[in-house]
Structures are given as structure tokens and as C-alpha cells.
XYZ file of C-alpha atoms in Angstrom:
374
model
C -3.245 -9.029 25.206
C -3.378 -10.123 21.548
C -2.415 -13.497 20.076
C -2.854 -15.268 16.800
C -3.166 -19.012 16.452
C -2.726 -21.320 13.435
C -5.800 -22.463 11.560
C -6.508 -24.602 8.533
C -9.074 -23.142 6.172
C -11.820 -25.456 4.995
C -13.696 -26.222 8.248
C -15.270 -22.806 8.529
C -13.694 -20.917 5.596
C -15.219 -22.169 2.330
C -13.674 -19.280 0.411
C -10.157 -20.558 1.158
C -10.398 -24.369 1.108
C -6.750 -25.051 0.361
C -4.934 -22.503 2.491
C -3.728 -22.082 6.016
C -3.384 -18.979 8.118
C -3.179 -17.248 11.437
C -6.236 -15.649 12.968
C -6.145 -12.842 15.499
C -8.298 -12.460 18.598
C -8.414 -10.408 21.773
C -7.470 -12.635 24.700
C -8.560 -12.045 28.279
C -6.084 -11.964 31.129
C -4.794 -15.483 31.830
C -5.920 -15.091 35.423
C -9.517 -14.774 34.215
C -9.559 -17.970 32.192
C -11.239 -19.962 34.976
C -14.556 -18.325 34.121
C -15.209 -20.314 30.880
C -14.502 -23.609 32.651
C -16.810 -22.676 35.506
C -19.631 -21.830 33.166
C -19.287 -25.098 31.259
C -19.447 -27.029 34.536
C -22.414 -25.101 35.966
C -24.617 -24.401 32.983
C -23.415 -26.354 30.003
C -22.949 -24.611 26.647
C -24.240 -24.953 23.126
C -21.959 -25.987 20.291
C -21.853 -22.382 19.042
C -20.929 -21.083 22.494
C -18.237 -23.730 22.850
C -16.676 -22.563 19.577
C -16.580 -19.022 20.927
C -14.850 -20.225 24.109
C -12.219 -22.324 22.343
C -9.599 -19.514 22.060
C -9.776 -18.898 25.807
C -9.528 -22.625 26.535
C -6.504 -22.913 24.249
C -4.803 -20.098 26.126
C -5.511 -21.812 29.437
C -3.724 -24.906 28.171
C -0.865 -22.775 26.832
C -0.338 -20.927 30.131
C 2.349 -23.349 31.348
C 4.061 -23.104 27.953
C 4.338 -19.318 28.266
C 5.586 -19.612 31.838
C 8.289 -22.091 30.842
C 9.528 -20.454 27.654
C 8.875 -16.767 28.250
C 7.902 -16.389 24.587
C 5.349 -17.438 22.020
C 6.948 -20.797 21.278
C 4.976 -23.764 20.017
C 1.512 -23.148 18.654
C 0.869 -19.683 20.109
C 2.675 -16.709 18.580
C 3.021 -12.998 19.421
C 0.460 -10.509 18.213
C 0.100 -9.920 14.513
C -2.322 -9.673 11.616
C -4.194 -12.605 10.148
C -1.844 -14.440 7.808
C -1.929 -17.093 5.092
C 0.846 -19.478 4.153
C 2.435 -18.002 1.038
C 3.272 -21.256 -0.723
C -0.292 -22.572 -0.488
C -1.704 -19.270 -1.709
C 0.680 -19.258 -4.674
C -0.057 -22.882 -5.595
C -3.799 -22.235 -5.585
C -3.183 -19.626 -8.292
C -0.845 -21.703 -10.467
C 2.181 -19.862 -9.103
C 5.330 -21.311 -7.571
C 7.193 -20.243 -4.439
C 10.983 -20.528 -4.732
C 12.657 -20.368 -1.342
C 15.435 -22.275 0.360
C 15.221 -22.353 4.143
C 18.807 -21.168 4.440
C 18.097 -18.089 2.313
C 16.588 -14.783 3.348
C 15.145 -14.027 -0.087
C 12.228 -15.657 -1.856
C 10.455 -15.304 -5.177
C 7.045 -16.267 -6.474
C 6.815 -17.068 -10.169
C 3.676 -17.026 -12.250
C 2.954 -17.611 -15.890
C 5.044 -15.188 -17.915
C 6.189 -12.207 -15.844
C 2.850 -10.778 -14.722
C 2.667 -12.824 -11.537
C 6.306 -12.524 -10.515
C 7.320 -10.934 -7.239
C 10.161 -11.287 -4.766
C 11.181 -10.101 -1.337
C 13.008 -10.829 1.882
C 11.899 -12.485 5.097
C 10.962 -10.045 7.880
C 10.728 -7.186 5.386
C 7.785 -5.202 4.049
C 9.660 -4.332 0.876
C 8.870 -6.487 -2.147
C 9.411 -6.149 -5.882
C 6.452 -6.776 -8.176
C 7.168 -6.962 -11.901
C 10.287 -4.883 -11.397
C 8.685 -2.178 -9.231
C 9.378 -1.749 -5.519
C 6.228 -1.887 -3.380
C 5.721 -1.824 0.373
C 3.412 -4.156 2.241
C 1.704 -3.156 5.466
C 3.276 -6.088 7.321
C 6.528 -8.017 6.820
C 6.679 -11.477 5.320
C 7.029 -13.770 8.342
C 8.836 -17.067 8.855
C 6.862 -19.393 11.137
C 6.972 -23.178 11.439
C 9.532 -23.300 8.606
C 7.021 -21.682 6.252
C 6.507 -18.173 4.892
C 3.373 -16.254 5.827
C 1.830 -13.131 4.310
C -0.831 -10.924 5.876
C -4.276 -11.447 4.378
C -4.722 -7.668 4.321
C -1.686 -7.339 2.063
C -3.051 -10.028 -0.231
C -6.332 -8.141 -0.538
C -4.929 -4.614 -0.748
C -1.663 -5.092 -2.658
C -1.093 -8.486 -4.245
C -4.507 -9.226 -5.736
C -5.046 -5.730 -7.254
C -1.567 -5.735 -8.811
C -1.254 -9.366 -9.882
C -4.891 -10.032 -10.779
C -6.509 -6.642 -11.550
C -10.250 -6.621 -12.087
C -11.602 -4.338 -14.782
C -10.366 -0.995 -16.012
C -9.102 1.790 -13.827
C -11.359 4.422 -15.367
C -13.592 4.903 -18.390
C -12.892 2.772 -21.399
C -11.769 4.072 -24.791
C -13.997 6.590 -26.462
C -14.000 10.285 -27.233
C -12.238 10.794 -23.893
C -10.382 8.168 -21.877
C -10.999 9.790 -18.509
C -11.036 13.110 -16.725
C -7.817 13.615 -14.787
C -7.570 16.177 -12.020
C -3.929 17.273 -11.824
C -3.102 18.882 -8.484
C 0.096 20.978 -8.300
C 1.035 20.717 -4.631
C 1.445 23.722 -2.324
C 1.098 27.273 -3.686
C 0.641 30.834 -2.436
C 1.747 31.232 1.185
C 2.785 27.561 1.250
C 6.043 27.259 -0.726
C 6.640 23.605 0.097
C 10.252 22.449 0.116
C 12.973 25.005 -0.626
C 16.502 24.000 -1.592
C 19.244 25.337 -3.878
C 17.080 28.279 -4.940
C 14.179 26.056 -6.000
C 10.622 26.290 -4.655
C 8.475 23.187 -4.686
C 5.292 25.170 -5.368
C 6.793 26.585 -8.585
C 8.083 23.239 -9.817
C 4.797 21.417 -9.223
C 2.954 24.079 -11.228
C 5.493 23.871 -14.061
C 5.111 20.098 -14.122
C 1.310 20.330 -14.136
C 1.307 22.833 -17.004
C 3.692 20.570 -18.931
C 1.570 17.492 -18.253
C -1.784 19.008 -19.243
C -1.253 19.234 -23.044
C 0.364 15.793 -23.138
C -2.697 14.252 -21.514
C -5.052 16.162 -23.784
C -3.216 14.857 -26.851
C -3.790 11.359 -25.469
C -7.562 12.057 -25.295
C -7.752 12.686 -21.571
C -9.830 15.562 -20.291
C -7.728 17.563 -17.824
C -8.582 19.932 -14.985
C -6.083 21.654 -12.683
C -6.711 22.497 -9.047
C -4.654 25.663 -9.556
C -3.221 27.443 -12.585
C -1.262 30.110 -10.733
C 0.562 30.740 -7.463
C -2.545 30.269 -5.349
C -2.917 28.776 -1.889
C -5.349 25.899 -1.442
C -6.004 23.903 1.696
C -5.095 20.235 1.124
C -8.637 19.188 2.061
C -10.207 21.381 -0.651
C -8.288 19.738 -3.501
C -10.321 16.485 -3.609
C -13.459 18.636 -3.388
C -12.377 20.440 -6.552
C -11.765 17.085 -8.225
C -15.288 15.975 -7.361
C -16.853 19.205 -8.634
C -14.948 18.840 -11.903
C -16.293 15.324 -12.426
C -12.808 13.831 -12.341
C -12.181 10.098 -12.691
C -8.595 10.240 -11.396
C -6.707 12.564 -9.042
C -2.919 12.972 -9.272
C -1.238 15.278 -6.753
C 2.258 16.449 -7.737
C 5.031 17.074 -5.217
C 8.798 17.080 -4.768
C 10.575 15.599 -1.792
C 13.300 16.713 0.605
C 15.137 15.587 3.712
C 16.235 18.008 6.447
C 19.972 17.372 6.148
C 21.581 18.678 2.983
C 24.085 16.270 1.497
C 22.339 13.183 2.852
C 22.333 11.711 -0.684
C 18.716 10.660 -0.528
C 17.221 10.677 -3.994
C 14.632 8.936 -6.148
C 10.912 8.879 -6.890
C 8.082 7.431 -4.834
C 4.324 7.299 -5.267
C 1.810 7.201 -2.436
C -1.637 5.658 -2.193
C -3.980 6.016 0.769
C -3.288 3.595 3.618
C -6.057 0.965 3.954
C -8.221 1.256 7.060
C -6.626 -0.387 10.082
C -3.249 -0.830 8.370
C -0.018 0.950 9.318
C 1.343 3.487 6.860
C 4.742 2.777 5.330
C 6.540 4.906 7.931
C 4.687 3.264 10.854
C 5.275 -0.011 12.677
C 1.686 -0.174 13.894
C -1.404 1.633 12.669
C -1.792 5.077 14.249
C -5.522 4.926 13.572
C -8.068 2.325 12.537
C -10.211 5.007 10.929
C -11.293 4.487 7.355
C -11.829 7.378 4.948
C -14.000 7.766 1.895
C -10.869 7.446 -0.220
C -10.549 3.851 1.002
C -13.462 2.914 -1.244
C -10.895 2.927 -4.040
C -8.129 0.959 -2.293
C -7.622 -1.502 -5.143
C -7.631 1.182 -7.835
C -5.441 3.469 -5.713
C -2.610 0.969 -5.490
C -2.884 0.058 -9.185
C -2.706 3.735 -10.138
C 0.303 4.268 -7.872
C 2.004 1.197 -9.324
C 1.577 2.282 -12.945
C 2.796 5.828 -12.287
C 5.784 4.616 -10.278
C 6.715 2.135 -12.983
C 6.499 4.832 -15.647
C 8.626 7.279 -13.657
C 11.364 4.765 -12.884
C 11.526 3.501 -16.455
C 11.516 6.899 -18.131
C 13.711 8.866 -15.735
C 16.087 6.111 -14.691
C 15.603 7.421 -11.168
C 16.077 5.411 -8.009
C 12.944 3.401 -7.270
C 11.817 4.320 -3.750
C 8.614 2.409 -4.237
C 4.851 2.437 -4.001
C 4.100 3.521 -0.451
C 1.151 4.240 1.831
C 0.258 7.374 3.747
C -2.881 9.128 4.986
C -2.224 12.442 3.251
C -5.068 14.947 3.486
C -5.382 15.172 -0.298
C -5.947 11.401 -0.478
C -8.197 10.784 2.523
C -11.431 12.124 1.052
C -10.643 11.634 -2.619
C -13.856 10.767 -4.497
C -11.938 8.838 -7.166
C -8.725 6.788 -7.423
C -5.973 9.105 -6.216
C -2.215 9.154 -5.677
C 0.474 11.565 -4.561
C 3.660 11.592 -6.646
C 7.003 12.647 -5.167
C 9.063 13.391 -8.271
C 12.481 13.585 -6.629
C 14.467 15.205 -3.820
C 15.160 18.921 -3.984
C 17.543 18.447 -1.062
C 19.860 16.365 -3.264
C 21.987 18.712 -5.347
C 22.334 16.428 -8.357
C 18.640 15.560 -8.491
C 17.571 19.159 -7.878
C 19.637 20.251 -10.894
C 17.805 17.727 -13.045
C 14.388 18.768 -11.750
C 15.151 22.409 -12.536
C 15.561 21.589 -16.243
C 12.462 21.896 -18.485
C 13.577 18.854 -20.511
C 13.604 16.698 -17.379
C 10.152 17.928 -16.329
C 8.914 17.041 -19.823
C 10.222 13.494 -19.437
C 8.575 13.289 -16.027
C 5.284 14.458 -17.520
C 5.589 11.853 -20.278
C 6.169 9.161 -17.658
C 3.038 10.193 -15.751
C 1.044 10.199 -18.985
C 2.285 6.711 -19.846
C 1.354 5.500 -16.377
C -2.151 6.894 -16.710
C -2.574 5.244 -20.108
C -1.510 1.914 -18.609
C -3.942 2.401 -15.730
C -7.001 3.035 -17.866
C -5.982 0.123 -20.072
């Protein structure tokens, strides 16, 4: 059984002296809670040991509350990640939370537009500086206040609102080495709709993107230059051998049902360790990968590419998302996977088939990379 209980930072959390939150712990069965009391009576405990026993003692006192209400009413709530009160967090950073308790939507305003973001209660979807992004956990309403998961603050909000340093090498003879990975190839055609093959379109896009990046002083390597099959796991290995600073994997999307009218662009970064991916309610694994060393840079790279694509193409913004794709898991450098549109949508597939549209898409990716390296 898992619970999280309210806490006020400051007593044992010097890094967050002005914030509140919810901390998570593994609770024993309520029927076993007599053991801590018995030990205190028989042996006595040190102050440190008493602190460790406090969660169990709190649950003992809350047992009647659970029996009476049948839910996590009062001070004990259902399972969830550690959270911090959003208004306090915003105030500590000279930002302002705008939210009326009768409204489902909220917004946080910073100085200028850099710190602005908005969203809805009980939703993982937020908009940061005009770009849709997905949190790992929904914004929660508890005790008439809004709460955000500390993991989302660390892995999404802080890297995007308060980025630290450059994404890659600074200006010089070459901005950075970009490994461009045309998805699929050879025996793996990828998605196939309306006479279009994903493997051919990703290669065309990569070959269009390469000279644009080189003109912008990037060094560019391709994982494939022809219709060649590569295992997804080998692609980050090729990026490492090429001395790449950035890895961008190119793909095109599809849904099984033709005519579903699903369209738009989305950009994926690797899911942080222990977090659920965007299409999951709970994490399918708590495993971390070597690509997680670049979590902050990954989400910044995804954000800049997604912003460039939406602005340049005028496409529907399906957001910055998270997934544990094989090409991202062991990436030695900041890496993203771009889904440039839906081949299963007739109108969007017609656009993607046009060289002029692929050129605009390549320009958008270039602009995003330039913004990332700063």
C-alpha cells in the first residue's frame, strides 16, 4: 500500500525552505502497525528511530478515518508522486499563479513571456511559451491548492523555464556535430499509406536537412544514406562513433484506421527513470538508461524542435512527449525522435509527399537546432 502525506519544507529540507509538498512512502499493512508501538514500549527508541516510525504511527491514527470514509479524506491521500504546491514554487521564483477555484484552467506568469505556462487541473497537458508539453503526472487539486510533481519540476519545468548553459558546443568553426537518423530502411519500410513509404520519406528529409545544417556551420553525419536496414539499437552507437553532440531521429506517424483525421507533429524525448511515458498511466519500468544522463538537454532539444516545426509548418501541435524508444535509450548525447506528420491522414500525407514541404520541415528542424545550441 502506498500513501503520500503533506509536509512543510524547512524542518528537514533546507533546499526548499518556502515550499510545501507531498512525500511518498511504502506503508505496511494496517494490521501490522502494532509492532512500532510495542517496540517503543519495550525497548525505547532514539530520536532518529522515532522519525523513521512516524509514518507508521500516523497511519495507525488514520485507520479509523479510512474505515469511516472509505477514501483518502483528511490528511492522508491516495498514492502518488511527491508534489510541491504550485503557487509557493512560482512565488519563490518571482512568478505568479493565476487561478480561480471555480475554474479548471490555471496560468503561471513570469517576467516577460519566458516563464509563462498554463494548463488544466487533473491534466498532464500544459502549454509552455506557446508549445504543448506533457508532464509525467497531472496537476492535482488538493486542499484547495494546486500541486505539481517534483519530478516534473526537475525534468520539464526547470530545464525549459530556467535552462542552464548551452545545449552543445558554443559558436566557433562548427556549432556542433549532429547525427541525423532517417528512421527505418531496407526490410523495414515503416508506415505505408497512400502509396508513401516512411523509410523513403525519412531519407529524403535527412538528405534535405544535411546541406541546410552544413550551411549553418553544423557538422552532419547520417546513420544511413541509402535504403539500408539498421537495428534501432545500432543507431546511437553510430552517433557515438561519429563523435556526435546531438542525435535527431526522423520519422512519420500513422494510426491504424484510415480517415481518423489524426494529424500534426510531435517530438519525443526519453522518459525519465521511474516516470510513466506519455501513453502510460503508471511507469511500466523504473529502469534508467544511459540516455537519461541527458534528461534536461533532451527535453530542451525536443521543445526547440517542436516549436520550430509548429511555427514553420503551421501544423497541429501534438506536443513534446516521452517514450522509451530504442534509439533514445542508449543515446550518448542529447537525443530526440521527431514525428513529422501522419501518413494515414490523406491531407497531411499529400503535403509530406511534396519536396517543398519537406524543405520547410528541414528548415524548421535547423532553426530548432540553432535555438538549442544558443
